[in-house]
Short mmCIF file of C-alpha atoms in Angstrom, two decimals:
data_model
loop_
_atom_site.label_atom_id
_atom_site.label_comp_id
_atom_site.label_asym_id
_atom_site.label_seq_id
_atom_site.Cartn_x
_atom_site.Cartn_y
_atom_site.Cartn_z
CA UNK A 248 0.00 0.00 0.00
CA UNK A 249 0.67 3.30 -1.07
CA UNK A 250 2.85 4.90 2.59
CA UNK A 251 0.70 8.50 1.88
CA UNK A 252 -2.65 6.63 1.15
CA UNK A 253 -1.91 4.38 4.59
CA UNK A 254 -1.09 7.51 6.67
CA UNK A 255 -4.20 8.70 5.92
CA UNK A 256 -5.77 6.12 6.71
CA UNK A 257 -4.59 5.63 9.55
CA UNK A 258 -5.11 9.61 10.61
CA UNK A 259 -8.97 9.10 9.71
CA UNK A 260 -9.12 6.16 12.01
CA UNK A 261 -7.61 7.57 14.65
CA UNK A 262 -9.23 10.49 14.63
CA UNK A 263 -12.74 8.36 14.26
CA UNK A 264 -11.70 6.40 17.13
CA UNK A 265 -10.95 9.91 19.24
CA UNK A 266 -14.48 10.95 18.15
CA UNK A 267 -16.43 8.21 20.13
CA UNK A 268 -13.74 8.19 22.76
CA UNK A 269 -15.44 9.83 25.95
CA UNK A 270 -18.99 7.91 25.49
CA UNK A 271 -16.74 4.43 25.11
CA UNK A 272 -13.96 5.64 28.24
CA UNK A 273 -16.28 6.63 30.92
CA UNK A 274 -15.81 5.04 34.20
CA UNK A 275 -18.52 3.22 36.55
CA UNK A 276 -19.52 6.39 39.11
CA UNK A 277 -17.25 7.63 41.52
CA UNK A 278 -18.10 8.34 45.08
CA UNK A 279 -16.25 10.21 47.54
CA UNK A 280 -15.57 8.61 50.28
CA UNK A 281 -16.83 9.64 53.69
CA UNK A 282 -14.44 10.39 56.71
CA UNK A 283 -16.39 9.01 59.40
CA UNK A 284 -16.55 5.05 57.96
CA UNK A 285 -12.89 5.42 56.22
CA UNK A 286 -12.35 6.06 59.99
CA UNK A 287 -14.40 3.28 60.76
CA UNK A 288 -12.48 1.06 58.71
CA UNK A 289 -9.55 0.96 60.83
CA UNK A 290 -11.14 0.18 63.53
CA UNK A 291 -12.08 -3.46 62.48
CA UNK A 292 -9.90 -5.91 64.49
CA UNK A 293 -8.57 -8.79 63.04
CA UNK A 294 -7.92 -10.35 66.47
CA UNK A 295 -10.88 -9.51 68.06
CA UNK A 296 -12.38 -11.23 65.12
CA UNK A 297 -10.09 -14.36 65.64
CA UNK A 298 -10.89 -14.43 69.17
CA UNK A 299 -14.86 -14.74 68.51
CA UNK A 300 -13.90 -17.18 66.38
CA UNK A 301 -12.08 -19.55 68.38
CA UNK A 302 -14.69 -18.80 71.09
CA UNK A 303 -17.48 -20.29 69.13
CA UNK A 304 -15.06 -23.29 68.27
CA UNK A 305 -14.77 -23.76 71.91
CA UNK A 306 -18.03 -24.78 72.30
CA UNK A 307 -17.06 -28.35 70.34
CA UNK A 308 -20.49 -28.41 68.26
CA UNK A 309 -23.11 -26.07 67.53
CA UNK A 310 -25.48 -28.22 66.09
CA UNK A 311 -28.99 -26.96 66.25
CA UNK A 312 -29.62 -30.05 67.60
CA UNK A 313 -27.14 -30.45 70.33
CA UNK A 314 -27.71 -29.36 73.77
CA UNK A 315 -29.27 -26.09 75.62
CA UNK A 316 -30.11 -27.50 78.88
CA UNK A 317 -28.21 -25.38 82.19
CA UNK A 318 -25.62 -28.18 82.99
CA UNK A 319 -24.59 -28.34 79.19
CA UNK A 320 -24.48 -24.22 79.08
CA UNK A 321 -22.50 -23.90 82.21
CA UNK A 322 -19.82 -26.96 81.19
CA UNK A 323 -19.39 -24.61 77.54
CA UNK A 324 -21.12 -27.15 75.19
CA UNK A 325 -23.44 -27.50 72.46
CA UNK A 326 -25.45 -24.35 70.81
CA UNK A 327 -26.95 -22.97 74.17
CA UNK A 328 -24.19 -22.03 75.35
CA UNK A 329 -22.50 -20.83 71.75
CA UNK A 330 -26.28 -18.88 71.95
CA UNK A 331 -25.83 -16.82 75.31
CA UNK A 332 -22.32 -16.72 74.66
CA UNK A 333 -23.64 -14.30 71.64
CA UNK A 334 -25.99 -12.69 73.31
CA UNK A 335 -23.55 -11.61 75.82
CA UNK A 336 -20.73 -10.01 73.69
CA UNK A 337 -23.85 -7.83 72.11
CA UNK A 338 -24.40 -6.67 75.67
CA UNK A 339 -20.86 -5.91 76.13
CA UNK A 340 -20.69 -3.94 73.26
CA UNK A 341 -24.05 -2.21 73.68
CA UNK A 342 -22.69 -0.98 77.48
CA UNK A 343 -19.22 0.04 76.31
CA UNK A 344 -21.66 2.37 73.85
CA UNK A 345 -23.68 3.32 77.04
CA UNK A 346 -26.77 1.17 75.96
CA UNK A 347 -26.91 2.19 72.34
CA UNK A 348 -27.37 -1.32 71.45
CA UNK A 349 -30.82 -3.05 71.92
CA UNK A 350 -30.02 -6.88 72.42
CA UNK A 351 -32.89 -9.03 71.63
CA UNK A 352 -33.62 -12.59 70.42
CA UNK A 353 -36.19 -14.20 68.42
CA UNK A 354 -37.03 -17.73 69.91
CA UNK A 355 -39.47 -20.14 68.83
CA UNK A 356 -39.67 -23.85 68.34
CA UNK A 357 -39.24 -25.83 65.33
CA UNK A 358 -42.04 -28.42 64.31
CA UNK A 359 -40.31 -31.82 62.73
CA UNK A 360 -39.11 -32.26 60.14
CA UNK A 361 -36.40 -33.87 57.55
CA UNK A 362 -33.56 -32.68 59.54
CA UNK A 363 -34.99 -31.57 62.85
CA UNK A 364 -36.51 -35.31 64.31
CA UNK A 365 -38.13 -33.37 67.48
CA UNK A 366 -39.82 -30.39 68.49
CA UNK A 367 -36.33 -27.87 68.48
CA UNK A 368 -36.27 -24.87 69.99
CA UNK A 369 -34.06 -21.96 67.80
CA UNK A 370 -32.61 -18.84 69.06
CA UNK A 371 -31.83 -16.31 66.88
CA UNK A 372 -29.96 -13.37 68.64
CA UNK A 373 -29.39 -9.72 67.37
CA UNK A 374 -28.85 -6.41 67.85
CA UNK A 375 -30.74 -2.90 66.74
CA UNK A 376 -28.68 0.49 66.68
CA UNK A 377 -31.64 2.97 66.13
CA UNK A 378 -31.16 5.37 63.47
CA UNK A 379 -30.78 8.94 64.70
CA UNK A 380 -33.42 10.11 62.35
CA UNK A 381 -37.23 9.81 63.58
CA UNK A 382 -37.98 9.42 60.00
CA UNK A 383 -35.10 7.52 58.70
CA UNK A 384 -34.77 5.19 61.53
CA UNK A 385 -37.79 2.98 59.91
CA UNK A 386 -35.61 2.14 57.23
CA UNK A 387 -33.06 -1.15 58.19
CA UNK A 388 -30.20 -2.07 56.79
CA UNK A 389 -28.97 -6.29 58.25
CA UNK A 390 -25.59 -7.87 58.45
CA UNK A 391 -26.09 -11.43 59.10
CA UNK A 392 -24.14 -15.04 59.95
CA UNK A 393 -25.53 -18.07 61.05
CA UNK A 394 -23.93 -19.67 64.17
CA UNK A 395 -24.59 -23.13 64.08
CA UNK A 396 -22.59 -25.91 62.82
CA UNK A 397 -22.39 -29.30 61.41
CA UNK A 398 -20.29 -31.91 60.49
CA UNK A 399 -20.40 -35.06 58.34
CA UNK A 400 -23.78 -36.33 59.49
CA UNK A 401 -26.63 -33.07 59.89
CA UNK A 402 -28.60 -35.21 62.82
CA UNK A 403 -25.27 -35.94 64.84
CA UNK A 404 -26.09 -33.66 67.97
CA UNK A 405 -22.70 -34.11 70.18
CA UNK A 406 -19.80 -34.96 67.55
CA UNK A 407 -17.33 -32.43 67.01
CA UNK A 408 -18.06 -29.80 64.72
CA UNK A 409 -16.09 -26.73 65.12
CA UNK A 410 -17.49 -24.55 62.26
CA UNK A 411 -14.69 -22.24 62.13
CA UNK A 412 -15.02 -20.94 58.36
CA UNK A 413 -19.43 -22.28 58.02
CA UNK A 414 -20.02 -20.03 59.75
CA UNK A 415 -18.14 -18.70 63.19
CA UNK A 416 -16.95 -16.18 60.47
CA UNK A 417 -20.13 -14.99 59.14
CA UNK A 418 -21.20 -14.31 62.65
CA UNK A 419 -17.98 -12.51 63.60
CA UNK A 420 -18.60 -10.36 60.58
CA UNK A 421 -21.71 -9.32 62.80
CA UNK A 422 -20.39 -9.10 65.83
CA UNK A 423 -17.39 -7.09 64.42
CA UNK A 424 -19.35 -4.67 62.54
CA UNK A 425 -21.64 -4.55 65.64
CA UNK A 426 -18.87 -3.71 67.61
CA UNK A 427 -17.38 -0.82 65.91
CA UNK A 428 -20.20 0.85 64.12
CA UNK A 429 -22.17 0.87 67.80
CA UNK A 430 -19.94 3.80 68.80
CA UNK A 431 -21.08 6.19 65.57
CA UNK A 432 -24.83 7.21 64.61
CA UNK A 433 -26.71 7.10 61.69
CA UNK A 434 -29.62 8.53 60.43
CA UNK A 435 -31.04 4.97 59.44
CA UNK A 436 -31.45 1.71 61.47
CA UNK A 437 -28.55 -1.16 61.36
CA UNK A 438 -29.62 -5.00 63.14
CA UNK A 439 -26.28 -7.19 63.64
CA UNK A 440 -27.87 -10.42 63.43
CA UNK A 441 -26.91 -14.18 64.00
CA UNK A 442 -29.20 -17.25 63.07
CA UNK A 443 -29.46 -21.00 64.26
CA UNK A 444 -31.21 -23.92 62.10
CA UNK A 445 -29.48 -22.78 58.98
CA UNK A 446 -27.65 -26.10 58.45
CA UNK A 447 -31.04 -27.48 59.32
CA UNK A 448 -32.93 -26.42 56.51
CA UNK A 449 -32.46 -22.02 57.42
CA UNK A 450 -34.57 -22.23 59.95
CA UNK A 451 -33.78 -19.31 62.14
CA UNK A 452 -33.63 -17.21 59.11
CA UNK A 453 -36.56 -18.18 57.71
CA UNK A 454 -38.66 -17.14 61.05
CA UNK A 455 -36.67 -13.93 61.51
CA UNK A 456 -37.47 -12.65 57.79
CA UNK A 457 -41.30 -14.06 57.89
CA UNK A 458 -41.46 -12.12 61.84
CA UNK A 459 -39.86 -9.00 60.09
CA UNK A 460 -42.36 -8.48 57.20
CA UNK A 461 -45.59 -9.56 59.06
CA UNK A 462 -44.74 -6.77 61.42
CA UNK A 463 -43.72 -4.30 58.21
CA UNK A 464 -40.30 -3.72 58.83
CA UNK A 465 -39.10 -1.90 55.82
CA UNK A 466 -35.58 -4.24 55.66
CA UNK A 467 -33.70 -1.91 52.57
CA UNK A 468 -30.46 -4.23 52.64
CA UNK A 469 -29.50 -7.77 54.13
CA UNK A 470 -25.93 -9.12 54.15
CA UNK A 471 -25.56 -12.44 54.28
CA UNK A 472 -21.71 -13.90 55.43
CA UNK A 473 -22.03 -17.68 55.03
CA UNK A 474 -18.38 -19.01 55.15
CA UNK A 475 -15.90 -15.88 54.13
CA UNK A 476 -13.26 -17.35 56.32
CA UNK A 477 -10.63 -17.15 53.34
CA UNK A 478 -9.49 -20.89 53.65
CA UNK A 479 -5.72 -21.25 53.29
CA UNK A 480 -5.52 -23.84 50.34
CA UNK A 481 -2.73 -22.86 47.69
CA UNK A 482 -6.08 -22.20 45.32
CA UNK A 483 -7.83 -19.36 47.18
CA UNK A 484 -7.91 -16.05 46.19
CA UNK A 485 -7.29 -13.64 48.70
CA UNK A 486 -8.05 -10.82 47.44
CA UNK A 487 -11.71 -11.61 46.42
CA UNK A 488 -14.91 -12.54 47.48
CA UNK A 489 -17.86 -13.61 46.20
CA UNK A 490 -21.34 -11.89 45.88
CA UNK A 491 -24.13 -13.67 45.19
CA UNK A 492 -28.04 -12.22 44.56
CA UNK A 493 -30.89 -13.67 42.92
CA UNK A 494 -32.09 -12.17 39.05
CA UNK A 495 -35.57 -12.79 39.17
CA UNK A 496 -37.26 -12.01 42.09
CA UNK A 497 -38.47 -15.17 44.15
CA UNK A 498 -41.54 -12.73 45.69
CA UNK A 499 -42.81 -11.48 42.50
CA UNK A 500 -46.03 -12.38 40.79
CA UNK A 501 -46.53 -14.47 37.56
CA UNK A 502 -47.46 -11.34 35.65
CA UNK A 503 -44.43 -9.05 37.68
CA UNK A 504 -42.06 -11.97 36.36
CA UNK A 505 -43.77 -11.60 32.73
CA UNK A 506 -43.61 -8.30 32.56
CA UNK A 507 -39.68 -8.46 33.79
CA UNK A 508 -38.75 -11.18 31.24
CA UNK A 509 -40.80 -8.67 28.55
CA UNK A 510 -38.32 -6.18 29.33
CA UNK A 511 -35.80 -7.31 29.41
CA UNK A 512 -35.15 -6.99 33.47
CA UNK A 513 -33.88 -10.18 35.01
CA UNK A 514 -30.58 -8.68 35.90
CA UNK A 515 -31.97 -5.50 37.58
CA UNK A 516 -33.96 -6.80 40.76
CA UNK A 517 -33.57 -4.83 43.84
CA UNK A 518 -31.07 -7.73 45.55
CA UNK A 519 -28.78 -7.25 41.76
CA UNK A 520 -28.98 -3.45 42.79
CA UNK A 521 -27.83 -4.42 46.38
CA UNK A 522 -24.84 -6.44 44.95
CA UNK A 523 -23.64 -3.51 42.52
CA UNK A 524 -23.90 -1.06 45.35
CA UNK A 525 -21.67 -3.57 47.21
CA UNK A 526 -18.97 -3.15 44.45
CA UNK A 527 -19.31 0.61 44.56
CA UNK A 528 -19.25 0.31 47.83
CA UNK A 529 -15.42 -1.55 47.31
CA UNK A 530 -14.05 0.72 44.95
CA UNK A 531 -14.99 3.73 46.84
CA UNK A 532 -13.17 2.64 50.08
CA UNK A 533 -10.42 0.70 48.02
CA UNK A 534 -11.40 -2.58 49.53
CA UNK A 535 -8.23 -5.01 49.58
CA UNK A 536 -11.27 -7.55 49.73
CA UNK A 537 -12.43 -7.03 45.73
CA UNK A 538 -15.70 -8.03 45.47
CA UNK A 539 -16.92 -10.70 42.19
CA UNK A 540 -20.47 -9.98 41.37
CA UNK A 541 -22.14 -13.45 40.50
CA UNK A 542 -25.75 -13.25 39.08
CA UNK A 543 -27.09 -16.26 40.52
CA UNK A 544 -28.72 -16.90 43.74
CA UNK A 545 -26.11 -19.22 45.30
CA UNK A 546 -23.55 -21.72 44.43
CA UNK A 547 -24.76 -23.91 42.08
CA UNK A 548 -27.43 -25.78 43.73
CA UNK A 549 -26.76 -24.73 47.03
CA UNK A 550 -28.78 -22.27 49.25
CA UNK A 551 -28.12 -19.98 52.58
CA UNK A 552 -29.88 -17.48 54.78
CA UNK A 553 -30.04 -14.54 51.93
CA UNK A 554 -32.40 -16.34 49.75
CA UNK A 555 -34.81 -16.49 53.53
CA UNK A 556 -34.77 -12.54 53.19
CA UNK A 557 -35.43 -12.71 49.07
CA UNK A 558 -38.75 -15.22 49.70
CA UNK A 559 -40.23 -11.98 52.07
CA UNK A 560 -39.90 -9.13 48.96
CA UNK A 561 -36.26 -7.88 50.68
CA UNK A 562 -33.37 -7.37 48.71
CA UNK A 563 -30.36 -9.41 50.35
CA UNK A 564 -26.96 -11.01 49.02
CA UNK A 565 -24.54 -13.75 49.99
CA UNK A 566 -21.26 -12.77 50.47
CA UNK A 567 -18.63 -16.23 50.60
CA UNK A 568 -15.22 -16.67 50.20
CA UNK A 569 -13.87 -17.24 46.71
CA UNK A 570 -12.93 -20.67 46.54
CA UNK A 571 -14.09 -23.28 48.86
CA UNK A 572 -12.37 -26.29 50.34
CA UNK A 573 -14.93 -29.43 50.71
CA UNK A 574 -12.12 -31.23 52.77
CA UNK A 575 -13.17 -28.05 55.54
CA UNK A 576 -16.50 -28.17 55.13
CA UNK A 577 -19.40 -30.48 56.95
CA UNK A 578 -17.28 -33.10 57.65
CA UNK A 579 -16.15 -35.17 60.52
CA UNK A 580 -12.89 -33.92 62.19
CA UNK A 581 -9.78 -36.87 61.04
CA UNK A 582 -7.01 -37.33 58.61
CA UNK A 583 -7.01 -40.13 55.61
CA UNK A 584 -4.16 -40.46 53.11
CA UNK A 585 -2.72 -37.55 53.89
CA UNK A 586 -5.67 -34.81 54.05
CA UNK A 587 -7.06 -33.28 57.02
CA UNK A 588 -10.41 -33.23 57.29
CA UNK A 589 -13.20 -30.88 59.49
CA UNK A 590 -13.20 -27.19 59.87
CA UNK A 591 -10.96 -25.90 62.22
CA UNK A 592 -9.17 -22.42 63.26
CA UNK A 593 -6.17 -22.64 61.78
CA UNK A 594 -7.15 -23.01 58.40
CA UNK A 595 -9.60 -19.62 58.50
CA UNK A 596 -7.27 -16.51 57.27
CA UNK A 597 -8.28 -14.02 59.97
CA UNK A 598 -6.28 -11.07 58.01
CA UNK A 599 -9.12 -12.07 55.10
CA UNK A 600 -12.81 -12.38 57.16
CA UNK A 601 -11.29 -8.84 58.94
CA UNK A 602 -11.25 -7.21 55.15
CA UNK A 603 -14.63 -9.25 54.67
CA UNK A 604 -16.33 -7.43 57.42
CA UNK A 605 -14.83 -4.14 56.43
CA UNK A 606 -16.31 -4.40 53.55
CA UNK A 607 -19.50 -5.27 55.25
CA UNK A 608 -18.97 -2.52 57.35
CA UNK A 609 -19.03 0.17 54.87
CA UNK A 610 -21.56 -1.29 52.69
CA UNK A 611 -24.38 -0.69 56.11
CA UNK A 612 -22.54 2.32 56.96
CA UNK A 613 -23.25 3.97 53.28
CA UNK A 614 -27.04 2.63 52.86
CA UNK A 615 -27.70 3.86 56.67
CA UNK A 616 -25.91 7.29 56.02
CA UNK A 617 -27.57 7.69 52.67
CA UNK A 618 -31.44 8.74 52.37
CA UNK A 619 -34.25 6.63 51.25
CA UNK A 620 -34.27 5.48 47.45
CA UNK A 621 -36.51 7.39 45.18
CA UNK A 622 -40.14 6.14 45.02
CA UNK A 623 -42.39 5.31 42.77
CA UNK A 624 -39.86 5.48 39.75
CA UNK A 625 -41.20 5.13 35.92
CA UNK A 626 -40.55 5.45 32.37
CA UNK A 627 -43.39 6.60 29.93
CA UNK A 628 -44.64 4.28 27.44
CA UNK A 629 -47.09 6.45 26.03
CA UNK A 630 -46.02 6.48 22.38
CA UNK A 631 -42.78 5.31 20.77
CA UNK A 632 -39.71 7.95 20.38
CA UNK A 633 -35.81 7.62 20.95
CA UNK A 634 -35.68 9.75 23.65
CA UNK A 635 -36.54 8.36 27.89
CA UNK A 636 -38.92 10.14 30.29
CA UNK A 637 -37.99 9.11 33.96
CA UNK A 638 -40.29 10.58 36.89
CA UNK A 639 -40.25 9.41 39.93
CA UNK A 640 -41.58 10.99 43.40
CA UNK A 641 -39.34 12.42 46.16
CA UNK A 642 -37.17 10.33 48.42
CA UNK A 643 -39.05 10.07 51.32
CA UNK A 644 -37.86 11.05 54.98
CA UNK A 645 -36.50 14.56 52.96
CA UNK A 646 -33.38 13.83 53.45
CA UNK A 647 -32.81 13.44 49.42
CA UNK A 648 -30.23 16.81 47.95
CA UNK A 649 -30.91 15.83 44.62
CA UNK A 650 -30.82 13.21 42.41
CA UNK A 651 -28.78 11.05 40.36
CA UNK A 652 -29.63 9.10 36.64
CA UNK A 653 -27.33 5.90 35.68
CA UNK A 654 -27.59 4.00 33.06
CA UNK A 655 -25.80 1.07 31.21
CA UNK A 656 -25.93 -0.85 28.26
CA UNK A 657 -28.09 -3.85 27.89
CA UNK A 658 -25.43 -6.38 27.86
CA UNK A 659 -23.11 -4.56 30.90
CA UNK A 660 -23.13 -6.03 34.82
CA UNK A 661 -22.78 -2.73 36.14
CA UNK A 662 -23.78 0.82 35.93
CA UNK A 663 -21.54 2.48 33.47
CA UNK A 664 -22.26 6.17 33.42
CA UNK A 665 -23.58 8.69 35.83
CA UNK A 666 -25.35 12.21 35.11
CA UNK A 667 -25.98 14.58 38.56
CA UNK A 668 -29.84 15.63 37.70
CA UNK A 669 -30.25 18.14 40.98
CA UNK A 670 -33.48 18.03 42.91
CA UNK A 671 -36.15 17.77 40.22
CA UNK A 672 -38.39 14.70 39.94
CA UNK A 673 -38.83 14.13 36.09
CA UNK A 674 -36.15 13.64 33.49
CA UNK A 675 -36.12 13.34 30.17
CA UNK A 676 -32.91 11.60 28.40
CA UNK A 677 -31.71 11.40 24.72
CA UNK A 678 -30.88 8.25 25.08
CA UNK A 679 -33.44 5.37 24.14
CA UNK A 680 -34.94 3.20 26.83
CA UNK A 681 -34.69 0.19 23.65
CA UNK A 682 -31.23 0.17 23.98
CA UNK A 683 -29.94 1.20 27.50
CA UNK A 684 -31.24 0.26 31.31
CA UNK A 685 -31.49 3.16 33.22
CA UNK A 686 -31.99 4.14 37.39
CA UNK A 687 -32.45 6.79 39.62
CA UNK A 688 -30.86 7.20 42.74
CA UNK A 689 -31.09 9.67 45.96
CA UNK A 690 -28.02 11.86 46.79
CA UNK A 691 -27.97 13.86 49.99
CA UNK A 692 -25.90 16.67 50.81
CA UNK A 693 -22.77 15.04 51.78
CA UNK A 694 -22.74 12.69 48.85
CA UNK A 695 -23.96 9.88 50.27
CA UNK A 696 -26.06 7.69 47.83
CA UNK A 697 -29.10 5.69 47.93
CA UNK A 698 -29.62 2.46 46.55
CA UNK A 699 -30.30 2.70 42.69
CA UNK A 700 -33.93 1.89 41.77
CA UNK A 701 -34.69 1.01 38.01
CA UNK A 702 -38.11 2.30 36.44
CA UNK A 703 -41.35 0.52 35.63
CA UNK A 704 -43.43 1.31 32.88
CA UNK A 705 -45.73 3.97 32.72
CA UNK A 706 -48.72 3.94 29.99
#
């Protein structure tokens, strides 16, 4: 080829390329991040983390089945005495805060079943830190781990079964977070919850989720940490954990679940908005902990207390470790050819389930500092035309500065661009609703951000 002709070719390409640049470069949204949880952060203790651990070991099992009479809670065995054991480091914490903390449990007793062969009673035990805000407090955000364990057989009720990783690390993650974030305020509500019965068939999380929306708690967010211990096998990634949420919503009608296949909206429920504001969430505190965004419910075939929260309408996620180790897992504590079997201490990674909660930590901290979502958000259908009509009404609780628009293409797992709308309630954007998916989001005056909430049609 002619060198002139391919120099100007190659000029005309370039500059082509430059032209569509900025709409192909732009970044997912940025979010300053706030000084009071970047604080916050630091304040997460890896030890004090490894010490609840290793105190919920101690207790040998904590089966759901295995004892709760006085002798076995005062000789340190069995789930009773893993259960007050709980209950009292949330009281600890809620004095050293001078009785910010509201320590409660939710006990009631199991009927039989295929894993529970008697009448069982389950405790779950948590802890409220009401929001500041008389208006905002109604809205909760929920960090949760179950604290029961298991090993090779579900129905043994006194074999060893230390549940170090499933799941004395998800409820650490609670207790942690519970522990720090009880000495700041926020204008929303934050519960630091643990379950029982979730090995069982999620009991305990099950009743807590049916209790909260029969009495209409409005639950915004629930964080699920089911085994984010970080095992140590040569294979894990330690620098990433998993987030799973559900597409379609499990509490939505036949027709809502037409009309969301119709549109194209399987990937935009309010538990896949949860898990995106979760990696926002990362990148705007620089989590070391980088949070992978899977867009299915659970592990493949497998279930956990998240999906207890998605059955009641509430958005929730499962956050787990990146790469699991089955010799570690439900099994009975011994060695053959070599391995080690059972699920002990010294294979968590403490320096791993601290940057787990952190990220947990700032995750509640954000949604309870933010205000409440925008409500009632459409897009008009009335006639066809390339261009998108959003209205939506006003954040309630007041709280809401302004407002945000994102938007992403069709085929994209997170939001990809961001446009500042100020406080108006009624957009219109050049863009076409065919060929992008687009949300609104609250923004207060300090920058902190709601969850996003994608429109429905509007005829």
């Amino acid at each position: 080829m002619n060198v002139s002709i391919y120099l100007r070719k190659l000029f005309f390409w370039m500059g082509a390329a430059l032209t569509v640049l900025p709409a192909l470069s732009q970044q997912p949204p940025v979010v300053v991040p706030d000084s009071q949880i970047a604080a916050a952060l630091h304040e997460v203790s890896r030890e004090q983390i490894r010490a609840t651990i290793e105190k919920l070991v101690s207790f040998q099992t904590r089966s759901t089945l295995s004892a709760q009479d006085p002798a076995s809670i005062a000789a340190g065995h069995g789930i009773g005495a893993a259960r007050d054991s709980i209950r009292s480091q949330f009281e600890t914490y809620s004095r050293e805060c001078g009785g910010c903390l509201e320590v409660k449990t939710d006990t009631f007793t199991q009927s039989p079943a295929d894993r529970i062969p008697t009448p069982t009673q389950i405790t779950n035990v948590y802890a409220i830190l009401k929001g500041s805000d008389p208006e905002s407090a109604k809205r909760i955000v929920l960090v949760t781990g179950h604290y029961d364990s298991r090993n090779s057989d579900v129905m043994d009720t006194s074999g060893a079964a230390p549940g170090a990783n499933d799941d004395a690390s998800g409820a650490a993650v609670s207790l942690e977070c519970a522990r720090v974030l009880s000495k700041l305020k926020f204008p929303a509500t934050i519960i630091f919850l643990t379950v029982a019965g979730e090995e069982q068939a999620l009991n305990g999380s099950s009743h807590f989720a049916k209790m909260a929306k029969s009495e209409g708690w409005d639950i915004e967010a629930a964080l699920n940490n089911d085994i984010v211990g970080g095992d140590r096998s040569p294979q894990q990634d330690s620098s990433a954990v998993r987030v799973f949420s559900e597409g379609l919503p499990a509490a939505a009608t036949e027709a809502e679940r037409r009309l969301i296949r119709n549109l194209g909206g399987e990937s935009d429920s309010s538990s896949r908005q949860l898990a995106r504001y979760v990696a926002e969430v990362g990148r705007t505190y620089a989590s070391p902990v980088k949070p992978v965004l899977v867009f299915r419910l659970d592990r493949y075939g497998r279930g956990g207390d998240h999906s207890s929260f998605n059955q009641q309408g509430y958005a929730a996620v499962r956050f787990t470790e990146f790469r699991e180790n089955f010799d570690h897992q439900h099994q009975n504590l011994r060695t053959e050819n070599g391995i080690e079997f059972g699920d002990l201490p010294k294979f968590v990674n403490y320096d791993y389930v601290a940057d787990v909660a952190r990220l947990n930590l700032a995750t509640l901290a954000s949604l309870a500092s933010a205000p409440a979502p925008p409500a009632n958000v459409r897009i008009a259908l009335k006639k066809p035309e390339n261009v998108s009509t959003l209205a939506w009404e006003s954040s309630p609780g007041g709280r809401a500065d302004g407002y945000e628009l994102l938007w992403r293409s069709t085929t994209s797992p997170d939001w990809e661009h961001v446009q500042a709308l100020g406080n108006v309630t009624q957009y219109t954007s050049p863009r076409s609703k065919d060929n992008e998916i687009f949300a609104i989001r609250s923004v207060d005056k300090a920058g902190h951000r709601s969850l996003a909430v994608v429109p429905s049609p509007e005829q």
